[in-house]
Coordinates of C-alpha atoms in Angstrom, one line a residue:
X1 CA -87.4 46.8 33.0
X2 CA -90.0 44.9 34.9
X3 CA -88.0 41.6 34.3
X4 CA -84.9 43.2 35.9
X5 CA -86.5 44.7 39.0
X6 CA -87.3 41.5 40.9
X7 CA -83.7 40.3 40.5
X8 CA -82.5 43.6 41.9
X9 CA -84.9 43.4 44.8
X10 CA -83.9 39.8 45.6
X11 CA -80.2 40.7 45.6
X12 CA -80.7 43.8 47.7
X13 CA -82.5 41.7 50.4
X14 CA -79.6 39.2 50.8
X15 CA -77.9 39.5 54.1
X16 CA -74.8 38.0 55.8
X17 CA -72.2 36.4 53.6
X18 CA -74.5 36.1 50.6
X19 CA -75.3 39.8 50.8
X20 CA -71.6 40.8 51.2
X21 CA -70.7 38.6 48.2
X22 CA -73.5 40.1 46.0
X23 CA -73.3 43.7 47.1
X24 CA -72.7 46.4 44.5
X25 CA -71.6 48.9 47.2
X26 CA -68.1 49.9 46.1
X27 CA -66.9 49.8 49.7
X28 CA -68.0 46.1 50.1
X29 CA -66.4 45.2 46.7
X30 CA -63.2 46.9 47.6
X31 CA -63.2 45.3 51.0
X32 CA -63.9 41.8 49.6
X33 CA -61.0 42.2 47.1
X34 CA -58.7 43.5 49.8
X35 CA -59.5 40.6 52.1
X36 CA -59.1 38.0 49.4
X37 CA -55.8 39.6 48.4
X38 CA -54.6 39.3 52.0
X39 CA -55.3 35.6 52.0
X40 CA -53.3 35.3 48.8
X41 CA -50.5 37.3 50.5
X42 CA -50.3 34.8 53.3
X43 CA -50.3 32.0 50.8
X44 CA -47.5 33.6 48.8
X45 CA -45.6 34.2 52.0
X46 CA -45.8 30.5 53.0
X47 CA -44.3 29.7 49.6
X48 CA -41.5 32.2 50.2
X49 CA -40.7 30.6 53.5
X50 CA -40.4 27.1 51.9
X51 CA -38.1 28.5 49.3
X52 CA -35.9 30.3 51.8
X53 CA -35.7 27.1 53.8
X54 CA -34.4 25.3 50.8
X55 CA -31.8 28.0 50.2
X56 CA -30.7 28.4 53.8
X57 CA -27.5 26.4 53.1
X58 CA -25.7 24.9 50.1
X59 CA -26.8 21.5 48.8
X60 CA -30.1 21.4 50.7
X61 CA -32.8 18.9 49.7
X62 CA -35.8 20.3 51.7
X63 CA -37.8 20.3 48.4
X64 CA -37.1 18.8 45.0
X65 CA -36.0 21.0 42.0
X66 CA -39.4 20.6 40.4
X67 CA -41.2 21.6 43.6
X68 CA -38.9 24.6 44.0
X69 CA -39.6 25.7 40.4
X70 CA -43.4 25.5 41.2
X71 CA -42.9 27.5 44.4
X72 CA -40.8 30.1 42.7
X73 CA -43.4 30.5 39.9
X74 CA -46.4 30.6 42.1
X75 CA -44.9 32.8 44.8
X76 CA -44.2 35.5 42.2
X77 CA -47.5 35.1 40.4
X78 CA -49.4 35.2 43.7
X79 CA -47.7 38.3 44.9
X80 CA -48.0 40.2 41.6
X81 CA -51.3 39.1 40.1
X82 CA -53.2 38.2 43.3
X83 CA -51.9 40.5 46.1
X84 CA -50.1 43.8 45.3
X85 CA -51.9 44.7 42.1
X86 CA -55.4 43.8 43.3
X87 CA -54.7 45.5 46.6
X88 CA -54.0 48.7 44.7
X89 CA -57.3 48.3 42.9
X90 CA -59.2 47.3 46.1
X91 CA -58.0 50.5 47.7
X92 CA -59.1 52.5 44.7
X93 CA -62.5 50.9 44.7
X94 CA -63.1 51.6 48.4
X95 CA -61.4 55.1 48.8
X96 CA -61.5 57.0 45.5
X97 CA -65.3 57.5 45.5
X98 CA -65.1 58.8 49.1
X99 CA -62.2 61.1 48.4
X100 CA -63.9 62.7 45.4
X101 CA -67.3 63.0 47.1
X102 CA -69.1 60.4 44.9
X103 CA -72.1 58.4 46.2
X104 CA -70.9 55.2 44.4
X105 CA -68.5 53.8 41.8
X106 CA -69.4 54.0 38.1
X107 CA -70.9 50.7 36.7
X108 CA -71.2 49.0 40.2
X109 CA -72.5 45.7 38.8
X110 CA -69.6 45.6 36.4
X111 CA -67.3 46.3 39.3
X112 CA -68.8 43.4 41.2
X113 CA -68.4 41.1 38.2
X114 CA -64.7 42.2 37.9
X115 CA -64.0 41.2 41.5
X116 CA -65.4 37.7 40.9
X117 CA -63.7 37.4 37.6
X118 CA -60.3 38.2 39.3
X119 CA -61.0 35.9 42.2
X120 CA -61.9 33.0 39.9
X121 CA -58.7 33.6 38.0
X122 CA -56.7 33.4 41.2
X123 CA -58.4 30.2 42.3
X124 CA -57.9 28.6 38.9
X125 CA -54.2 29.6 39.0
X126 CA -53.8 27.9 42.4
X127 CA -55.7 24.7 41.4
X128 CA -52.6 23.7 39.5
X129 CA -51.2 22.4 42.8
X130 CA -53.8 19.7 42.7
X131 CA -52.9 18.3 39.3
X132 CA -50.6 15.4 38.7
X133 CA -47.8 17.5 37.2
X134 CA -48.1 20.2 39.8
X135 CA -48.6 24.0 39.5
X136 CA -47.1 26.3 36.9
X137 CA -43.3 26.1 36.9
X138 CA -41.8 28.5 34.3
X139 CA -41.7 31.8 36.3
X140 CA -44.3 34.5 36.8
X141 CA -43.2 35.8 33.3
X142 CA -43.6 32.5 31.5
X143 CA -40.9 33.1 28.9
X144 CA -41.1 31.1 25.6
X145 CA -39.9 28.6 24.6
X146 CA -39.7 27.5 28.2
X147 CA -43.4 27.9 28.7
X148 CA -44.6 25.9 25.6
X149 CA -46.1 22.5 26.0
X150 CA -43.0 20.6 25.0
X151 CA -40.7 22.2 27.7
X152 CA -43.4 22.7 30.4
X153 CA -46.1 20.1 29.9
X154 CA -49.0 19.6 32.1
X155 CA -52.5 20.9 33.1
X156 CA -51.0 23.0 35.9
X157 CA -49.3 25.3 33.5
X158 CA -52.5 25.6 31.4
X159 CA -54.4 26.5 34.5
X160 CA -51.8 29.1 35.4
X161 CA -52.2 30.7 31.9
X162 CA -56.0 30.7 32.1
X163 CA -55.9 32.1 35.6
X164 CA -53.6 35.0 34.6
X165 CA -56.0 35.8 31.7
X166 CA -59.0 35.9 34.0
X167 CA -57.3 37.7 36.8
X168 CA -55.9 40.4 34.4
X169 CA -59.3 40.8 32.8
X170 CA -60.9 41.4 36.2
X171 CA -58.3 43.9 37.2
X172 CA -58.7 45.7 33.9
X173 CA -62.5 46.0 34.4
X174 CA -62.0 47.3 37.9
X175 CA -59.5 49.9 36.7
X176 CA -62.0 51.0 34.0
X177 CA -64.7 51.5 36.6
X178 CA -62.5 53.6 38.8
X179 CA -61.3 55.6 35.8
X180 CA -64.9 56.4 34.8
X181 CA -65.8 57.3 38.4
X182 CA -63.0 59.9 38.5
X183 CA -63.9 61.3 35.1
X184 CA -67.7 61.6 35.7
X185 CA -68.7 61.3 39.3
X186 CA -66.6 64.0 41.1
X187 CA -68.5 66.2 43.5
X188 CA -69.3 69.8 42.6
X189 CA -66.2 71.9 43.1
X190 CA -63.9 68.8 42.9
X191 CA -61.8 69.8 39.9
X192 CA -59.0 67.6 38.8
X193 CA -56.4 69.8 40.5
X194 CA -58.5 69.6 43.7
X195 CA -58.3 65.9 43.9
X196 CA -56.3 64.5 46.8
X197 CA -52.8 63.0 46.4
X198 CA -54.0 59.4 46.8
X199 CA -56.7 59.8 44.1
X200 CA -54.1 61.2 41.7
X201 CA -51.9 58.2 42.3
X202 CA -54.8 55.9 41.7
X203 CA -55.7 57.8 38.5
X204 CA -52.2 57.3 37.1
X205 CA -52.4 53.6 38.1
X206 CA -55.8 52.9 36.4
X207 CA -54.6 54.8 33.2
X208 CA -51.7 52.3 33.1
X209 CA -54.0 49.4 33.8
X210 CA -56.3 50.3 30.9
X211 CA -53.3 50.9 28.7
X212 CA -51.2 47.8 29.4
X213 CA -53.3 45.0 30.8
X214 CA -55.0 44.2 27.4
X215 CA -51.5 43.5 26.1
X216 CA -51.0 40.9 28.8
X217 CA -54.3 39.3 28.0
X218 CA -53.4 39.0 24.4
X219 CA -49.9 37.6 25.2
X220 CA -51.3 35.0 27.5
X221 CA -54.2 34.1 25.1
X222 CA -51.6 33.5 22.3
X223 CA -49.5 31.5 24.7
X224 CA -52.5 29.3 25.6
X225 CA -53.2 28.7 21.9
X226 CA -49.5 27.9 21.4
X227 CA -49.7 25.3 24.2
X228 CA -52.6 23.7 22.4
X229 CA -50.4 23.0 19.3
X230 CA -50.3 26.2 17.3
X231 CA -46.9 27.8 16.3
X232 CA -47.1 31.5 17.2
X233 CA -43.9 32.3 19.2
X234 CA -41.4 30.5 17.0
X235 CA -37.6 30.9 17.0
X236 CA -35.6 33.9 18.2
X237 CA -38.1 36.5 16.9
X238 CA -41.0 34.7 18.5
X239 CA -39.2 34.7 21.9
X240 CA -38.5 38.5 21.6
X241 CA -42.0 39.2 20.4
X242 CA -43.4 37.5 23.6
X243 CA -41.0 39.4 25.8
X244 CA -42.0 42.7 24.1
X245 CA -45.7 41.9 24.8
X246 CA -45.1 40.7 28.3
X247 CA -42.9 43.5 29.5
X248 CA -45.1 46.2 27.9
X249 CA -47.4 45.0 30.7
X250 CA -44.7 44.0 33.1
X251 CA -43.0 47.4 33.6
X252 CA -46.2 49.6 33.9
X253 CA -47.5 47.1 36.4
X254 CA -44.5 47.8 38.6
X255 CA -45.8 51.3 39.0
X256 CA -49.4 50.2 39.3
X257 CA -48.0 48.3 42.3
X258 CA -46.2 51.4 43.5
X259 CA -48.2 54.6 42.9
X260 CA -51.3 53.8 45.1
X261 CA -49.0 52.9 48.1
X262 CA -47.0 56.1 47.5
X263 CA -50.3 58.0 47.7
X264 CA -51.2 56.1 50.9
X265 CA -47.9 57.0 52.5
X266 CA -48.2 60.6 51.3
X267 CA -51.7 60.9 52.9
X268 CA -50.4 59.4 56.2
X269 CA -47.3 61.7 56.1
X270 CA -49.3 64.9 55.6
X271 CA -51.9 64.1 58.3
X272 CA -49.4 63.1 60.9
X273 CA -47.3 66.2 60.1
X274 CA -50.4 68.4 60.4
X275 CA -49.5 70.0 57.1
X276 CA -51.0 69.9 53.7
X277 CA -49.0 67.9 51.2
X278 CA -46.2 70.1 49.9
X279 CA -46.0 70.8 46.1
X280 CA -49.3 69.3 45.0
X281 CA -49.1 70.6 41.4
X282 CA -45.5 69.4 40.8
X283 CA -46.4 66.1 42.4
X284 CA -49.3 65.6 40.0
X285 CA -47.0 66.5 37.1
X286 CA -44.4 64.0 38.3
X287 CA -46.9 61.2 38.7
X288 CA -48.2 61.8 35.1
X289 CA -44.7 62.0 33.7
X290 CA -43.8 58.8 35.7
X291 CA -46.8 57.0 34.2
X292 CA -46.0 58.1 30.7
X293 CA -42.3 57.2 31.0
X294 CA -43.2 53.8 32.5
X295 CA -45.0 52.9 29.3
X296 CA -41.8 53.5 27.3
X297 CA -39.2 51.6 29.3
X298 CA -40.4 48.0 29.1
X299 CA -37.4 46.7 27.1
X300 CA -34.8 47.6 29.8
X301 CA -35.8 44.1 31.1
X302 CA -34.4 42.8 27.8
X303 CA -30.9 44.5 27.5
X304 CA -29.1 41.2 27.4
X305 CA -31.3 39.6 24.7
X306 CA -29.8 41.3 21.8
X307 CA -33.3 42.0 20.4
X308 CA -33.9 45.6 21.5
X309 CA -32.3 49.1 21.1
X310 CA -30.5 49.4 24.4
X311 CA -29.6 53.1 24.0
X312 CA -33.2 54.3 23.8
X313 CA -34.5 52.2 26.7
X314 CA -31.5 53.2 28.8
X315 CA -32.3 56.8 28.2
X316 CA -36.0 56.5 29.1
X317 CA -35.2 54.3 32.1
X318 CA -32.7 56.9 33.5
X319 CA -35.2 59.7 32.9
X320 CA -37.4 58.2 35.6
X321 CA -35.0 59.7 38.2
X322 CA -36.6 63.2 37.6
X323 CA -40.2 62.5 38.6
X324 CA -39.0 60.2 41.4
X325 CA -36.9 63.0 42.8
X326 CA -39.8 65.4 42.8
X327 CA -41.8 63.0 45.0
X328 CA -39.0 62.9 47.6
X329 CA -38.7 66.6 47.6
X330 CA -42.4 66.9 48.2
X331 CA -42.2 64.5 51.1
X332 CA -39.3 66.3 52.7
X333 CA -41.1 69.6 52.2
X334 CA -44.2 68.3 53.9
X335 CA -42.2 67.3 57.0
X336 CA -40.3 70.6 57.3
X337 CA -42.1 72.8 59.8
X338 CA -44.7 70.2 60.6
X339 CA -46.0 69.2 64.0
X340 CA -45.0 65.6 63.6
X341 CA -46.7 62.7 65.5
X342 CA -44.9 59.3 65.2
X343 CA -48.0 57.2 65.0
X344 CA -47.7 53.7 63.4
X345 CA -49.0 55.0 60.1
X346 CA -46.3 57.7 60.1
X347 CA -43.6 55.2 60.9
X348 CA -44.7 53.0 57.9
X349 CA -44.9 56.1 55.7
X350 CA -41.3 57.1 56.6
X351 CA -40.2 53.5 56.2
X352 CA -41.7 53.5 52.8
X353 CA -39.8 56.5 51.6
X354 CA -36.5 55.5 53.2
X355 CA -36.5 51.8 52.1
X356 CA -37.9 52.4 48.6
X357 CA -34.9 54.6 48.0
X358 CA -32.7 51.5 48.0
X359 CA -34.8 49.9 45.3
X360 CA -34.8 53.1 43.3
X361 CA -31.1 53.6 43.5
X362 CA -30.4 50.0 42.5
X363 CA -32.8 50.6 39.6
X364 CA -30.6 53.4 38.3
X365 CA -27.7 51.0 38.4
X366 CA -29.4 48.4 36.3
X367 CA -30.8 51.0 33.9
X368 CA -27.3 51.1 32.4
X369 CA -26.9 48.3 29.9
X370 CA -23.2 48.0 30.6
X371 CA -23.8 47.4 34.3
X372 CA -26.9 45.4 33.7
X373 CA -24.9 42.9 31.7
X374 CA -22.9 42.2 34.9
X375 CA -25.8 41.6 37.2
X376 CA -28.6 40.3 34.9
X377 CA -30.1 37.1 36.2
X378 CA -28.2 37.4 39.5
X379 CA -29.5 38.0 43.0
X380 CA -29.0 41.8 42.5
X381 CA -32.1 41.8 40.4
X382 CA -34.0 39.8 43.1
X383 CA -32.9 42.3 45.8
X384 CA -33.8 45.3 43.7
X385 CA -37.2 44.0 42.8
X386 CA -38.1 43.2 46.4
X387 CA -36.8 46.5 47.7
X388 CA -39.3 48.2 45.4
X389 CA -42.3 46.0 46.0
X390 CA -41.8 44.7 49.5
X391 CA -39.6 47.3 51.3
X392 CA -41.5 49.9 49.3
X393 CA -45.0 49.1 48.3
X394 CA -45.9 46.8 51.2
X395 CA -44.7 49.5 53.7
X396 CA -46.9 52.0 51.9
X397 CA -49.8 49.6 52.1
X398 CA -49.4 49.2 55.8
X399 CA -49.2 53.0 56.2
X400 CA -52.6 53.1 54.5
X401 CA -54.0 50.3 56.6
X402 CA -53.1 52.0 59.9
X403 CA -54.3 55.4 58.5
X404 CA -57.7 54.2 57.1
X405 CA -58.5 51.2 59.3
X406 CA -60.6 53.4 61.6
X407 CA -62.6 54.7 58.6
X408 CA -63.3 51.2 57.3
X409 CA -64.1 49.5 60.7
X410 CA -64.9 52.3 63.1
X411 CA -62.2 51.1 65.4
X412 CA -58.5 51.9 65.9
X413 CA -55.6 49.5 65.6
X414 CA -53.5 49.2 68.7
X415 CA -50.4 51.4 68.5
X416 CA -48.2 49.2 70.7
X417 CA -48.8 46.1 68.5
X418 CA -48.5 48.3 65.4
X419 CA -45.1 49.6 66.4
X420 CA -43.9 46.0 67.2
X421 CA -45.2 45.1 63.7
X422 CA -43.2 48.0 62.2
X423 CA -40.0 47.1 64.0
X424 CA -40.1 43.4 63.1
X425 CA -40.9 44.2 59.5
X426 CA -38.0 46.7 59.2
X427 CA -35.6 44.1 60.6
X428 CA -36.9 41.2 58.6
X429 CA -37.1 43.1 55.3
X430 CA -33.6 44.3 55.4
X431 CA -32.2 41.1 56.8
X432 CA -33.8 39.2 53.9
X433 CA -33.2 41.4 50.9
X434 CA -30.1 43.5 51.6
X435 CA -27.8 40.4 51.5
X436 CA -29.2 39.6 48.1
X437 CA -27.3 42.6 46.6
X438 CA -24.0 41.2 47.9
X439 CA -24.8 37.7 46.7
X440 CA -25.6 39.0 43.2
X441 CA -22.4 41.0 43.1
X442 CA -20.4 37.9 44.0
X443 CA -22.1 35.9 41.2
X444 CA -25.0 33.9 42.7
X445 CA -27.6 33.4 40.0
X446 CA -31.3 33.7 40.6
X447 CA -33.9 31.0 40.0
X448 CA -31.8 28.1 41.2
X449 CA -33.0 25.5 43.7
X450 CA -29.6 24.8 45.3
X451 CA -26.1 26.2 45.0
X452 CA -22.5 25.0 45.6
X453 CA -20.4 25.8 48.5
X454 CA -18.9 29.2 47.9
X455 CA -17.2 31.7 50.3
X456 CA -19.9 33.7 52.0
X457 CA -22.9 32.4 50.1
X458 CA -24.1 30.0 52.9
X459 CA -23.8 32.7 55.6
X460 CA -25.7 35.4 53.6
X461 CA -28.4 32.9 52.6
X462 CA -28.8 31.8 56.2
X463 CA -29.3 35.5 57.2
X464 CA -31.9 35.8 54.5
X465 CA -33.8 32.8 55.7
X466 CA -33.7 34.1 59.3
X467 CA -35.0 37.5 57.9
X468 CA -37.9 35.7 56.2
X469 CA -38.8 34.2 59.5
X470 CA -38.8 37.6 61.1
X471 CA -41.1 38.9 58.3
X472 CA -43.5 36.1 59.2
X473 CA -43.5 37.2 62.8
X474 CA -44.2 40.7 61.7
X475 CA -47.2 39.6 59.7
X476 CA -48.4 37.5 62.7
X477 CA -48.2 40.6 64.9
X478 CA -50.3 42.5 62.4
X479 CA -52.9 39.9 62.2
X480 CA -53.0 39.7 66.0
X481 CA -53.4 43.5 66.1
X482 CA -56.4 43.2 63.7
X483 CA -57.9 40.5 65.8
X484 CA -57.5 42.3 69.1
X485 CA -58.7 45.6 67.7
X486 CA -61.9 44.2 66.3
X487 CA -62.6 42.0 69.4
X488 CA -62.0 44.8 71.9
X489 CA -62.9 47.9 70.0
X490 CA -61.5 51.4 70.7
X491 CA -64.1 53.5 68.9
X492 CA -62.5 55.9 66.4
X493 CA -65.3 58.3 65.6
X494 CA -65.6 59.9 62.2
X495 CA -62.3 61.7 62.1
X496 CA -59.8 60.5 64.7
X497 CA -56.7 61.9 62.9
X498 CA -58.0 65.3 61.9
X499 CA -57.8 64.2 58.3
X500 CA -57.6 66.4 55.3
X501 CA -59.8 64.8 52.7
X502 CA -63.5 64.1 52.2
X503 CA -63.5 60.5 53.4
X504 CA -63.1 61.9 56.9
X505 CA -66.3 64.1 56.5
X506 CA -68.6 61.1 56.9
X507 CA -69.1 58.4 59.6
X508 CA -66.8 55.4 60.2
X509 CA -67.7 53.1 58.5
X510 CA -69.4 55.2 55.9
X511 CA -73.1 54.7 55.1
X512 CA -74.3 52.9 51.9
X513 CA -74.1 56.0 49.7
X514 CA -71.1 57.5 51.6
X515 CA -72.4 60.9 52.7
X516 CA -75.5 62.1 54.6
X517 CA -76.2 65.8 54.1
X518 CA -74.2 68.3 52.1
X519 CA -70.5 68.0 51.6
X520 CA -68.2 70.7 53.0
X521 CA -67.0 73.3 50.5
X522 CA -64.3 71.9 48.2
X523 CA -61.7 74.7 47.8
X524 CA -58.5 72.6 47.4
X525 CA -57.1 69.1 47.6
X526 CA -57.4 69.3 51.4
X527 CA -61.0 70.6 52.0
X528 CA -61.3 69.6 55.7
X529 CA -57.9 71.2 56.5
X530 CA -59.2 74.3 54.7
X531 CA -62.3 74.3 57.0
X532 CA -60.2 74.1 60.1
X533 CA -57.8 76.8 59.0
X534 CA -60.7 79.1 58.1
X535 CA -62.3 78.4 61.5
X536 CA -59.1 79.0 63.3
X537 CA -58.5 82.3 61.5
X538 CA -62.1 83.4 62.2
X539 CA -61.8 82.4 65.9
X540 CA -58.5 84.2 66.3
X541 CA -60.0 87.4 64.8
X542 CA -63.0 87.2 67.1
X543 CA -60.8 86.7 70.2
X544 CA -58.7 89.7 69.2
X545 CA -61.8 91.8 68.7
X546 CA -63.1 90.7 72.2
X547 CA -66.3 89.2 70.8
X548 CA -65.5 85.5 71.3
X549 CA -64.0 83.3 74.1
X550 CA -60.4 82.3 73.9
X551 CA -59.2 78.7 73.1
X552 CA -58.8 77.7 76.8
X553 CA -62.3 78.9 77.9
X554 CA -65.4 76.7 78.0
X555 CA -66.7 78.3 74.8
X556 CA -66.0 77.2 71.2
X557 CA -64.6 79.2 68.3
X558 CA -67.1 79.8 65.5

């Protein structure tokens, strides 16, 4: 014990960048992971712009085929392993302890280690760009035999594989820390059914992380050993075995990248509608059913391989409609009768629900093996995937940013710049991804660096490239908003939105151990709204009895 104490004291005295990098405060760990994920987001966006420039017209030679394959692989890998998934874990790390009334995250040193493990994995993955053969180039899924050393030689692909292993291990440990925090560190009175909507979505996410990420680590470790000369994934059965392992991770991770942003949009929707979230219990049931089903549908990515039982996976995939429908009913029920304010966070929340619907409906289409045979490996799949992750999850993420930015920084984001950001992102997103559905229906294959002259393909691809540029302008408007809002602060106070959940019961930003003094009574999943409603009811009764001043007098209701 005495040997450990000096090290702890030394770390605790670090200040500035070193102190932030070594802090075991869950808020600092979450913020560090979120900021690093945003850097990777910008990097992945630059890769997307380069690809869209190459595809703007037929027979372009802006980049070579080899470079395009590297951009295609690293764009997908960056967005999935280094932005959307870690951003979901970063939000959990920062917000979940606050929402459940905990003073810290469970195993804080392990949580800090997990962040650095993930970051090192991300850096190693990107170091492939500096090698002679270039970065990984066999897709973010690394199917075998394409990904073996004979078909994709080079150190860059080895670095990609090692980077994925480390990043996945870091995210797995982060998820385990959040899971234990929810299980063991809830405040008195915070039963499971009194946890807020966002915390429930994060709980479902970390359950899937703990259940599926070890399989990815095993699959990638075996792939690395195969690339060193072993024969593990051999023949047709080996290729199917690899896909079974990969997609057992790959489909649950889609919902890890969806649930937390659904929760963020739901929180923003309820607060801006001045109503508690409608149908909390059915919502919780739907999220748990969604998570369970997501672990059983992985092989709908493999309908055309001939190696899976299509009927079973078509059934489980189609069954996802039911929990998804419950969430939309809950959102509509929250809006009905609400006193709605169209703040930027509300616009992004509404945009999330509307635009994700396109991705969801196209998902029903490709859950049918008969229809999937028609569109597999076409741009329909690209459009569907981006409508779920970009038009869906990224809009939910920005709803959360505008909702919780005052809590994290103590300052508000500018509403004018925020609404410009929203407008540009809506236009850019739909201009980029909606034409993909038409391209895929007309036969344009995915994962190609150039394409022949074909009626309509050049026009639709040019529209997509223009849309990608508009998305870049939207992200620039967001970054400008952050810069202006932090340079010329508009103080937010502890609770600028009249929030419903416990993170709004403390200062902005919160202190080291989150709360000073006793927590308010926790009687539901919206304890601060409960307090206001009880205070309003008591004040109304006092006014009617003639023993208290009215709402427009100089006095205050008890």
